[in-house]
PDB file of C-alpha atoms in Angstrom:
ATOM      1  CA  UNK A   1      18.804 -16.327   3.377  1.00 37.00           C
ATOM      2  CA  UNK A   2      16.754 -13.891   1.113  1.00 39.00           C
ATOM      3  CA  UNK A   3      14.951 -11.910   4.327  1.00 39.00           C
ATOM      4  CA  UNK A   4      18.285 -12.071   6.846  1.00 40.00           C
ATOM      5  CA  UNK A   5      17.483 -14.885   9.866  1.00 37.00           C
ATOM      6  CA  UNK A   6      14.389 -16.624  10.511  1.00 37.00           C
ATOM      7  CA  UNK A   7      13.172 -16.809  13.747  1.00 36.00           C
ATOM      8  CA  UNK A   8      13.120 -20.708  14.881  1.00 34.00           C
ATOM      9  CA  UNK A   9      10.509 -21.512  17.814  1.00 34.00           C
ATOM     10  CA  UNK A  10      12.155 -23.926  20.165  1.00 37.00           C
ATOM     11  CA  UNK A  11      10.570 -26.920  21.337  1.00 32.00           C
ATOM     12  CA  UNK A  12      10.100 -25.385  25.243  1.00 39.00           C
ATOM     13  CA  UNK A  13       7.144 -23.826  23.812  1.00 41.00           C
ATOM     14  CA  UNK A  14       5.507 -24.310  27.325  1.00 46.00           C
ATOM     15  CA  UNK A  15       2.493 -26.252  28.334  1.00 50.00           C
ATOM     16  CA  UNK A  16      -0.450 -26.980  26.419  1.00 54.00           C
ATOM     17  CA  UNK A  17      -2.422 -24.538  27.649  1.00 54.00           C
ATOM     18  CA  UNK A  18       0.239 -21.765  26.655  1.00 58.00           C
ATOM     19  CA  UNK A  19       0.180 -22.965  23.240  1.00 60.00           C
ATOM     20  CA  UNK A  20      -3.672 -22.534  23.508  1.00 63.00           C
ATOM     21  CA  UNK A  21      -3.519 -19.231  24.320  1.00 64.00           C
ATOM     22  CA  UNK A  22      -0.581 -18.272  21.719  1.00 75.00           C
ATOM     23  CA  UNK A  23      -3.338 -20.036  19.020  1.00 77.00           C
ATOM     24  CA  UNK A  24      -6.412 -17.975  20.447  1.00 76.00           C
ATOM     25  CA  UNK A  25      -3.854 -14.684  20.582  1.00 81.00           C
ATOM     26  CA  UNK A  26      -2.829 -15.252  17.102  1.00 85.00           C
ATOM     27  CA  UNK A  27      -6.468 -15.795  16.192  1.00 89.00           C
ATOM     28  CA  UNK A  28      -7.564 -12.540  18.154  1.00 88.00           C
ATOM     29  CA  UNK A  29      -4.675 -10.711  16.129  1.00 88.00           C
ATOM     30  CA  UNK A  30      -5.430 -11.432  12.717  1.00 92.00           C
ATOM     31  CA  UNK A  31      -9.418 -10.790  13.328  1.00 92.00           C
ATOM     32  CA  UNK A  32      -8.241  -7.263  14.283  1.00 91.00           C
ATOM     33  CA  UNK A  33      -5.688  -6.853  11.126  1.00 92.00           C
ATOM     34  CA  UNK A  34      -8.938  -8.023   8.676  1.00 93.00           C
ATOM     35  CA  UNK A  35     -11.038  -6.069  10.322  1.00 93.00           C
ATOM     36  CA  UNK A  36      -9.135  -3.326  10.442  1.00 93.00           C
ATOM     37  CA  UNK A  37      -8.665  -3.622   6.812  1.00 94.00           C
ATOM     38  CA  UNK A  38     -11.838  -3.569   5.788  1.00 95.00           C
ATOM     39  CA  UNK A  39     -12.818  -0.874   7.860  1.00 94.00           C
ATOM     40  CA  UNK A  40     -10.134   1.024   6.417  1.00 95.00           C
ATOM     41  CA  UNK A  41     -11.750  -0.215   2.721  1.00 95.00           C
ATOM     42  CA  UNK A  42     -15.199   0.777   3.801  1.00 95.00           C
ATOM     43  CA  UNK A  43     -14.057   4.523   4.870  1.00 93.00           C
ATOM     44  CA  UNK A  44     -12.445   4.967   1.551  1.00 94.00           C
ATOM     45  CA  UNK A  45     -15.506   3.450   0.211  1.00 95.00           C
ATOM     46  CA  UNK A  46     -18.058   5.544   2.279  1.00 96.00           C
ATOM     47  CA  UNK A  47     -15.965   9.127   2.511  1.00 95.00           C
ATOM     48  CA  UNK A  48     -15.548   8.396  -1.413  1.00 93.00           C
ATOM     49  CA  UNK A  49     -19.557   8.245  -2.035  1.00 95.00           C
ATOM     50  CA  UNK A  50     -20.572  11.003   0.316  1.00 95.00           C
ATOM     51  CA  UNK A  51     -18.372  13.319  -1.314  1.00 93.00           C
ATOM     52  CA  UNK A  52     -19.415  12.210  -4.775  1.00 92.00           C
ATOM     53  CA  UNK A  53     -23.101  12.856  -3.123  1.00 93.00           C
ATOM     54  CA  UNK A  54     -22.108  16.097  -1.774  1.00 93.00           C
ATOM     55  CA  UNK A  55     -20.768  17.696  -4.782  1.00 89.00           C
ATOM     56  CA  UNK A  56     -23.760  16.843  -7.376  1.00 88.00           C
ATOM     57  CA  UNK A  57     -25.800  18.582  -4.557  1.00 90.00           C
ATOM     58  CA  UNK A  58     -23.717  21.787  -4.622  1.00 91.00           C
ATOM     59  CA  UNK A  59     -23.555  21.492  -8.601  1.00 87.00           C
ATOM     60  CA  UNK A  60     -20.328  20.155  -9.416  1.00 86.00           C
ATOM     61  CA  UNK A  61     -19.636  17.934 -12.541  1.00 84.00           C
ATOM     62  CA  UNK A  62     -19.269  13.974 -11.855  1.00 83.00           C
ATOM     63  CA  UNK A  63     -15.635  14.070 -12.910  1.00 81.00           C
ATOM     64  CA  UNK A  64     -14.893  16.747 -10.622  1.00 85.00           C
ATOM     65  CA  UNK A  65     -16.709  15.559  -7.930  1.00 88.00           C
ATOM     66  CA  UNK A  66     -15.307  12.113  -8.040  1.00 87.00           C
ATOM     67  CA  UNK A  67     -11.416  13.201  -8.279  1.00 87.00           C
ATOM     68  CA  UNK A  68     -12.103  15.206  -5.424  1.00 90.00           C
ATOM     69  CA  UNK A  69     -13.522  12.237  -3.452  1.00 92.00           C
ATOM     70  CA  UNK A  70     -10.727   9.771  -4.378  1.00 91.00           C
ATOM     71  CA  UNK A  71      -8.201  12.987  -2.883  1.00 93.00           C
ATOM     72  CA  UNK A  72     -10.686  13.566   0.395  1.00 94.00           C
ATOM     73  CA  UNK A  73     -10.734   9.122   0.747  1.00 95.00           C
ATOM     74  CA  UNK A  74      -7.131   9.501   0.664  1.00 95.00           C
ATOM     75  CA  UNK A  75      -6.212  12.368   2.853  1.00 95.00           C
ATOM     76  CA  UNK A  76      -9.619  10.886   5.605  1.00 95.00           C
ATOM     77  CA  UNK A  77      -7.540   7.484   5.908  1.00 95.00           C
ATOM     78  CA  UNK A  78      -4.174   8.678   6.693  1.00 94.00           C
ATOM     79  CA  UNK A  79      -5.369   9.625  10.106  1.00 94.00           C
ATOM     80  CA  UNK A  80      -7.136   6.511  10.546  1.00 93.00           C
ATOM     81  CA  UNK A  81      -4.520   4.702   9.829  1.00 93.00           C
ATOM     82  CA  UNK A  82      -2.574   6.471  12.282  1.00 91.00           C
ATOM     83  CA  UNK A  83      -5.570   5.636  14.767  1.00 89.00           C
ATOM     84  CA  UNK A  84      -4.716   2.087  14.195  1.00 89.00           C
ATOM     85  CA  UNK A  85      -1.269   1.734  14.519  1.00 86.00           C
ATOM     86  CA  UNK A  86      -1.596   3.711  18.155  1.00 85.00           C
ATOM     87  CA  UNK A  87      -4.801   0.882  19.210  1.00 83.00           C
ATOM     88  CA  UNK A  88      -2.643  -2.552  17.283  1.00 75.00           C
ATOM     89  CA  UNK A  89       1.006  -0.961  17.609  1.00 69.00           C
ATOM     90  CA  UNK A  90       2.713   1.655  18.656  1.00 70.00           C
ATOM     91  CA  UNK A  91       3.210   5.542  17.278  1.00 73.00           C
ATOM     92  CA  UNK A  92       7.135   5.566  18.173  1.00 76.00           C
ATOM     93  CA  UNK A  93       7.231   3.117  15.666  1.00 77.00           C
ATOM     94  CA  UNK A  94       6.112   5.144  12.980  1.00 82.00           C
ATOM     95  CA  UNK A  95       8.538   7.552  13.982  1.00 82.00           C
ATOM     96  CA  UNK A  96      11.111   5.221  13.531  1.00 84.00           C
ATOM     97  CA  UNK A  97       9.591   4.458   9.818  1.00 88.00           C
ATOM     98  CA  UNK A  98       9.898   8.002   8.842  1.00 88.00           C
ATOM     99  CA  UNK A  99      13.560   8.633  10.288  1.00 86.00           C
ATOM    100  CA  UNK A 100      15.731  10.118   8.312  1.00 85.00           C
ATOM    101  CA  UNK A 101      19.246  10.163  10.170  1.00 83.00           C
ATOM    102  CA  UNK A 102      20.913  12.795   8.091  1.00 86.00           C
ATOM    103  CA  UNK A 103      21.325  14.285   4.647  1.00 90.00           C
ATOM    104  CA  UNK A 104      23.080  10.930   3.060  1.00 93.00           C
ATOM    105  CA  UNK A 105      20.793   8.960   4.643  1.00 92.00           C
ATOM    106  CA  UNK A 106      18.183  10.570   3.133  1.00 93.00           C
ATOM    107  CA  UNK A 107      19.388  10.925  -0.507  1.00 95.00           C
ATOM    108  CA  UNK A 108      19.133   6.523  -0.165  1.00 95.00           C
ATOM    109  CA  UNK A 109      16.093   6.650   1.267  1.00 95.00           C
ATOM    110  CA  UNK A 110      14.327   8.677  -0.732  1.00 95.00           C
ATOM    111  CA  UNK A 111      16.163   8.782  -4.514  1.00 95.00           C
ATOM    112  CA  UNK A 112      18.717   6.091  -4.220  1.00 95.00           C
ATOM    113  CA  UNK A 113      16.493   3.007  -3.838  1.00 96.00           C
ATOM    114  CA  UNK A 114      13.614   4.133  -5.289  1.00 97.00           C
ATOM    115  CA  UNK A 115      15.234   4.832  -8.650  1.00 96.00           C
ATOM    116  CA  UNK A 116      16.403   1.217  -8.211  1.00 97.00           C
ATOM    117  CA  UNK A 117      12.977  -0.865  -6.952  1.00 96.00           C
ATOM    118  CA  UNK A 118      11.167   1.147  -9.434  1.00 96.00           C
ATOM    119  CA  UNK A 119      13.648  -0.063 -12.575  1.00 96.00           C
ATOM    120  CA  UNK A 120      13.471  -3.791 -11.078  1.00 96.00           C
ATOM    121  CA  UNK A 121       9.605  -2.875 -10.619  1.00 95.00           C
ATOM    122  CA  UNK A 122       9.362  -2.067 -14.215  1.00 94.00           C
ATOM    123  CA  UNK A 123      11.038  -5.305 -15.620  1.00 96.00           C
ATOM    124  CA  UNK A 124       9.024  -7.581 -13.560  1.00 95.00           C
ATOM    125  CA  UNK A 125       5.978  -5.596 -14.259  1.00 94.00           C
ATOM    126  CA  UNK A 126       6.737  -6.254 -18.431  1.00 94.00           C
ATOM    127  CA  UNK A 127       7.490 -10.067 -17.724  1.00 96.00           C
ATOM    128  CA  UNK A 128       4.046 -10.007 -15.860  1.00 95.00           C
ATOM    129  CA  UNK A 129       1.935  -7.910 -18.504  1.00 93.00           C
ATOM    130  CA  UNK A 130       3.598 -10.548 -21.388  1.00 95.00           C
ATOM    131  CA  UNK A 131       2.676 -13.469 -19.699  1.00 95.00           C
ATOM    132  CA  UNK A 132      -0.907 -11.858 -19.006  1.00 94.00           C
ATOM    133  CA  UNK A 133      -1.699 -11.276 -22.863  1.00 94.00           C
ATOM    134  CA  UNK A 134      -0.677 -14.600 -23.451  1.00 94.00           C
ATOM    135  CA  UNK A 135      -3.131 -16.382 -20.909  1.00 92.00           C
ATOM    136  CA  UNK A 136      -6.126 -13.685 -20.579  1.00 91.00           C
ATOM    137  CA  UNK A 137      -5.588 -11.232 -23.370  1.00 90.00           C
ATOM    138  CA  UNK A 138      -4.930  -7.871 -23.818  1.00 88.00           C
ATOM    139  CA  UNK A 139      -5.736  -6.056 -20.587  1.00 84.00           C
ATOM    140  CA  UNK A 140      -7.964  -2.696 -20.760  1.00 79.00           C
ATOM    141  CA  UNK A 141      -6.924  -0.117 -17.831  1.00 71.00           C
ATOM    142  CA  UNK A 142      -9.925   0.801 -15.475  1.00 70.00           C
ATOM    143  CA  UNK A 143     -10.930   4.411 -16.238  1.00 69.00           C
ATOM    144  CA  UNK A 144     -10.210   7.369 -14.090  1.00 68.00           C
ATOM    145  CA  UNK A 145     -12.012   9.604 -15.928  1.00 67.00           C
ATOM    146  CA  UNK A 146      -9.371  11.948 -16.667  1.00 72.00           C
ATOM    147  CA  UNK A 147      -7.205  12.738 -20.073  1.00 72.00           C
ATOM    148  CA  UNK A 148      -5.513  15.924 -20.990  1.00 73.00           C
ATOM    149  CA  UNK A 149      -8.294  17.250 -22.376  1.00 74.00           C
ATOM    150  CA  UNK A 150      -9.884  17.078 -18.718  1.00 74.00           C
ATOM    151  CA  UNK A 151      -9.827  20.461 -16.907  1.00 79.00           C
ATOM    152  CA  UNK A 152      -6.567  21.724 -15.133  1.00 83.00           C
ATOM    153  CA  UNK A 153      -9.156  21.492 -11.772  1.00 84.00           C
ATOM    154  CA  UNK A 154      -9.364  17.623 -12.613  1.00 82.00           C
ATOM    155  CA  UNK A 155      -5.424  17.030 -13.638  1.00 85.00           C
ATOM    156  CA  UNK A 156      -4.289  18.481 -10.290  1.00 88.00           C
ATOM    157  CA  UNK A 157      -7.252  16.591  -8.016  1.00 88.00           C
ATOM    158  CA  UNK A 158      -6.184  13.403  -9.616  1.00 87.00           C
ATOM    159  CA  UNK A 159      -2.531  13.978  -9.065  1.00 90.00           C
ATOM    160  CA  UNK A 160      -2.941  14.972  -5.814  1.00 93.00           C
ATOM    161  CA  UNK A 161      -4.580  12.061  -4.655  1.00 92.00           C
ATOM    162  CA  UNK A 162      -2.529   9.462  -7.258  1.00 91.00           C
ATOM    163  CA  UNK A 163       0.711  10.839  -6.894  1.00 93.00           C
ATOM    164  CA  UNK A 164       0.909  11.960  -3.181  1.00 95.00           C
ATOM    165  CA  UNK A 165      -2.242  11.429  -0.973  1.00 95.00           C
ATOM    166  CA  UNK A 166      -2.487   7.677  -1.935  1.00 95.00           C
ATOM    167  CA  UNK A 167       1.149   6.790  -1.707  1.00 96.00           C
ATOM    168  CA  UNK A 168       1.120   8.181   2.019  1.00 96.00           C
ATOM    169  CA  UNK A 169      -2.243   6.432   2.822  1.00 96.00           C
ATOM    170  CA  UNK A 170      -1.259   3.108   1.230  1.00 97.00           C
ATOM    171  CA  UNK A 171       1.947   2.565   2.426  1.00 97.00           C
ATOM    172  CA  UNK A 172       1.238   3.561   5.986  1.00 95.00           C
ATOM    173  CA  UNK A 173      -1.643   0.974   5.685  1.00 95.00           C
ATOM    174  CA  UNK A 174      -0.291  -1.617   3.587  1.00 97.00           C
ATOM    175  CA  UNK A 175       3.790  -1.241   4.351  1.00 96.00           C
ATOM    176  CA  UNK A 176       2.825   0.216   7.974  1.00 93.00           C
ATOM    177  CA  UNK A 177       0.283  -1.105  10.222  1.00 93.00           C
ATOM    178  CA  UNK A 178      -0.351  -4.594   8.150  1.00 95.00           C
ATOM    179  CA  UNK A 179       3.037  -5.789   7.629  1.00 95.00           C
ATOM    180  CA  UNK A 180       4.184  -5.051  11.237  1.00 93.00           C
ATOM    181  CA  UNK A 181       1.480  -6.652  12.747  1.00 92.00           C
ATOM    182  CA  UNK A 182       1.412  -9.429  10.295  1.00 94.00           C
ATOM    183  CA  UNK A 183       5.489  -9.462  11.014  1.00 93.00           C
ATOM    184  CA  UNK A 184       4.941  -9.739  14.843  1.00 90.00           C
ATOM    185  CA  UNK A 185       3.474 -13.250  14.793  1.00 90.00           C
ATOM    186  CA  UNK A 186       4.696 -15.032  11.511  1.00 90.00           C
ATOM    187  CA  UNK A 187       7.832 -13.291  10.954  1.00 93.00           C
ATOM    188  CA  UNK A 188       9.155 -11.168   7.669  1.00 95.00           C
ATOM    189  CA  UNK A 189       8.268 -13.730   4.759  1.00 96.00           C
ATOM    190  CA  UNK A 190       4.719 -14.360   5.960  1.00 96.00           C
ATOM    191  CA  UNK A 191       4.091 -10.595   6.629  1.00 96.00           C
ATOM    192  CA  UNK A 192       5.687  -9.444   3.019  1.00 97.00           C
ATOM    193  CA  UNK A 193       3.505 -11.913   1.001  1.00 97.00           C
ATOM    194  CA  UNK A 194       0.461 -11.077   2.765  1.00 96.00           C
ATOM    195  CA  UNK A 195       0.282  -7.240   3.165  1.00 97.00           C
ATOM    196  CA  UNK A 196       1.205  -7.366  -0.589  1.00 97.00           C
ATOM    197  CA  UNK A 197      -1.591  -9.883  -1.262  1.00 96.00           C
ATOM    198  CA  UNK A 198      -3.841  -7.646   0.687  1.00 96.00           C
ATOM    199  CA  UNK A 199      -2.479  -4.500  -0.886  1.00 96.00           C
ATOM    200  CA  UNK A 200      -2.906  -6.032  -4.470  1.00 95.00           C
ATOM    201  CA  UNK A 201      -6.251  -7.136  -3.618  1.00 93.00           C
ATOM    202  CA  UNK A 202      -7.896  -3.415  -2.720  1.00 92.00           C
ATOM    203  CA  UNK A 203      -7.251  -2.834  -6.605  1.00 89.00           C
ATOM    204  CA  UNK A 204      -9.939  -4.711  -7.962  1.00 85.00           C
ATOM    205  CA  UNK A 205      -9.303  -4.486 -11.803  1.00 87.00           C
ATOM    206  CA  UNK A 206      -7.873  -8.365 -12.371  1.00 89.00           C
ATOM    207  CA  UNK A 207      -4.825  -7.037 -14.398  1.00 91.00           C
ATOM    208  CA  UNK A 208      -3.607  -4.047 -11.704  1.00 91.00           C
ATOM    209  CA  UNK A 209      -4.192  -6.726  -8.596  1.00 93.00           C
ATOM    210  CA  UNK A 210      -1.188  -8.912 -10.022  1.00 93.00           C
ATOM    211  CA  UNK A 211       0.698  -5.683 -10.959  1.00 93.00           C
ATOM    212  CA  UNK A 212      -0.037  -4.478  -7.808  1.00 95.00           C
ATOM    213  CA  UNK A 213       0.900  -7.758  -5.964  1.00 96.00           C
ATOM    214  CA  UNK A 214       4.160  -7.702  -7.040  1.00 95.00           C
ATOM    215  CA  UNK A 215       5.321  -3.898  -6.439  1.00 95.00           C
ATOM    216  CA  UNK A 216       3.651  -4.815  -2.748  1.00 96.00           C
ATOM    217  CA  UNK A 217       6.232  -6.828  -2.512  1.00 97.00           C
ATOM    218  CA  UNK A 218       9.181  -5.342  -3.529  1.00 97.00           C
ATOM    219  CA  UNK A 219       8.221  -2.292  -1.300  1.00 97.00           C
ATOM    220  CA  UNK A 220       7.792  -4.748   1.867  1.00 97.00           C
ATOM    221  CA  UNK A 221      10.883  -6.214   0.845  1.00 97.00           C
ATOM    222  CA  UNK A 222      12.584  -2.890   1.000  1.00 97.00           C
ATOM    223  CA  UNK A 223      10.425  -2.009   4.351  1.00 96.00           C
ATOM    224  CA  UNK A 224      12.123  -4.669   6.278  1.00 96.00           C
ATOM    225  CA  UNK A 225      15.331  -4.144   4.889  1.00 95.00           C
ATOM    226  CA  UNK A 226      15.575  -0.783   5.620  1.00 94.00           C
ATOM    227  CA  UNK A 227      13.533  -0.128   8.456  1.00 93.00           C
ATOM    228  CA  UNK A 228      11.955   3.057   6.510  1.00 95.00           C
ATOM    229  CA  UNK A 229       8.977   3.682   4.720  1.00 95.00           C
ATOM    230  CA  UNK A 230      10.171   6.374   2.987  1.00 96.00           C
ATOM    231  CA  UNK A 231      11.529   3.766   0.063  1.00 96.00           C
ATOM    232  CA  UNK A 232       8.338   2.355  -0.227  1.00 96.00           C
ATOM    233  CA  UNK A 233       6.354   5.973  -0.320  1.00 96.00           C
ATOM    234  CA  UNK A 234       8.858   7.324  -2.694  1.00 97.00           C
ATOM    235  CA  UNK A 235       8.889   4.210  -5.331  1.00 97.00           C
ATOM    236  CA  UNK A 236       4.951   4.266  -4.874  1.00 96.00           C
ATOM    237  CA  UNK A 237       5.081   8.098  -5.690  1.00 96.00           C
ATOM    238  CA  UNK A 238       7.264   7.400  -8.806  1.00 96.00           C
ATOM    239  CA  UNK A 239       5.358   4.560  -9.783  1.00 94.00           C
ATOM    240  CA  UNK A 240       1.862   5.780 -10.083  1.00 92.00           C
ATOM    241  CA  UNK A 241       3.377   9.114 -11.341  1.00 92.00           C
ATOM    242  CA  UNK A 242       4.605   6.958 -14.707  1.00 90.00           C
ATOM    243  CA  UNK A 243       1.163   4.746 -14.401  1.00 86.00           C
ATOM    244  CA  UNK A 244      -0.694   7.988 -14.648  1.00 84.00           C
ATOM    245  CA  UNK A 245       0.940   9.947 -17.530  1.00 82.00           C
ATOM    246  CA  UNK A 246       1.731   6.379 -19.496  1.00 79.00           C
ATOM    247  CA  UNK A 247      -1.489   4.860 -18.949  1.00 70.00           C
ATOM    248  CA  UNK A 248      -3.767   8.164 -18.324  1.00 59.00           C
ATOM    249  CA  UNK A 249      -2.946  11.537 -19.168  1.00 51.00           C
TER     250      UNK A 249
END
């Protein structure tokens, strides 16, 4: 089948009661996924705004202050992240995500699929944006706030946090913590869909959630293929590197 076996629940599920409990566990789990979510969406949220807040006090320019407060959101949630996945999961397990197993290993990890999910990334992407025109209309990009006539300051902040810091954050979030736990009680279909439902969902602008959506889950695809992140970071990394000097710069 398209994800490898599906896990079948037998019939000798137990007693009632058991199956009670499994429901209430199940309930208990996916309150702390959600909630861990949005927490993780309010820090970006809150770190983002204080910093914004921080550097009009101290004189800096709105542009600057804000690329710097996407890059500090960014770099603020990778530890959290981390905190999460040691309470709901366990650390080893992000070890094992980040393996690399040798020098060939590598060079498919971290070039060899991610030249390929970001070319089957791309065509889906262009089938998505023609059927979009057709049924909304032409879609206008949210603005960063950045152009090559920004400042070199503003170019590298926005990079930073685009290119690398958001990548790492997302993907350990998204690709990490959410699809594993998801993955635990519903299995690898449920957990793909939803952590790239989720993922596309944190992107507001109508147009980018689909867009979004659908690289989600490719990457989750590749997650539970491979057993690595590092796919998933890299095609990220090459994506929104092409999405910012396309679409942006």
């Amino acid at each position: 089948m398209w994800l490898g076996t599906v896990r079948v629940i037998g019939i000798e599920t137990g007693s009632p009661e058991n199956e009670s409990g499994d429901e209430r566990g199940k309930i208990a789990a996916w309150c702390i996924v959600l909630g861990f979510t949005i927490a993780w969406i309010l820090v970006l949220i809150v770190v983002g705004l204080l910093i914004v807040i921080i550097g009009a006090m101290v004189g800096m320019s709105l542009e600057m202050a804000m690329e710097f407060a996407i890059l500090v959101s960014y770099a603020v949630a990778i530890p959290i992240t981390l905190l999460f996945l040691h309470y709901d999961g366990d650390l080893s397990g992000v070890r094992r995500m980040l393996g690399l197993e040798g020098p060939r290993r590598a060079a498919l990890l971290l070039v060899g699929i991610p030249v390929v999910v970001t070319i089957v990334d791309l065509i889906l992407v262009v089938i998505y944006g023609i059927v979009y025109i057709e049924v909304f209309g032409e879609p206008s990009p949210p603005d960063i706030g950045v152009t090559w006539d920004s400042s070199t300051l503003s170019i590298i902040l926005i990079l930073l946090s685009t290119v690398i810091a958001g990548p790492i954050a997302e993907e350990l979030m998204f690709r990490g913590y959410i699809l594993d736990s998801i993955r635990r009680m519903h299995g690898d279909v449920v957990a793909i869909v939803v952590s790239a439902l989720l993922f596309g969902m944190v992107h507001l602008d109508p147009y980018t959630v689909g867009m979004a959506t659908l690289g989600g889950v490719i990457y989750g695809y590749i997650r539970v293929k491979t057993g690595s992140l590092w796919p998933s970071m890299a095609s990220h990394m090459i994506w929104n590197t092409i999405a910012m000097f396309v679409t942006y710069l």
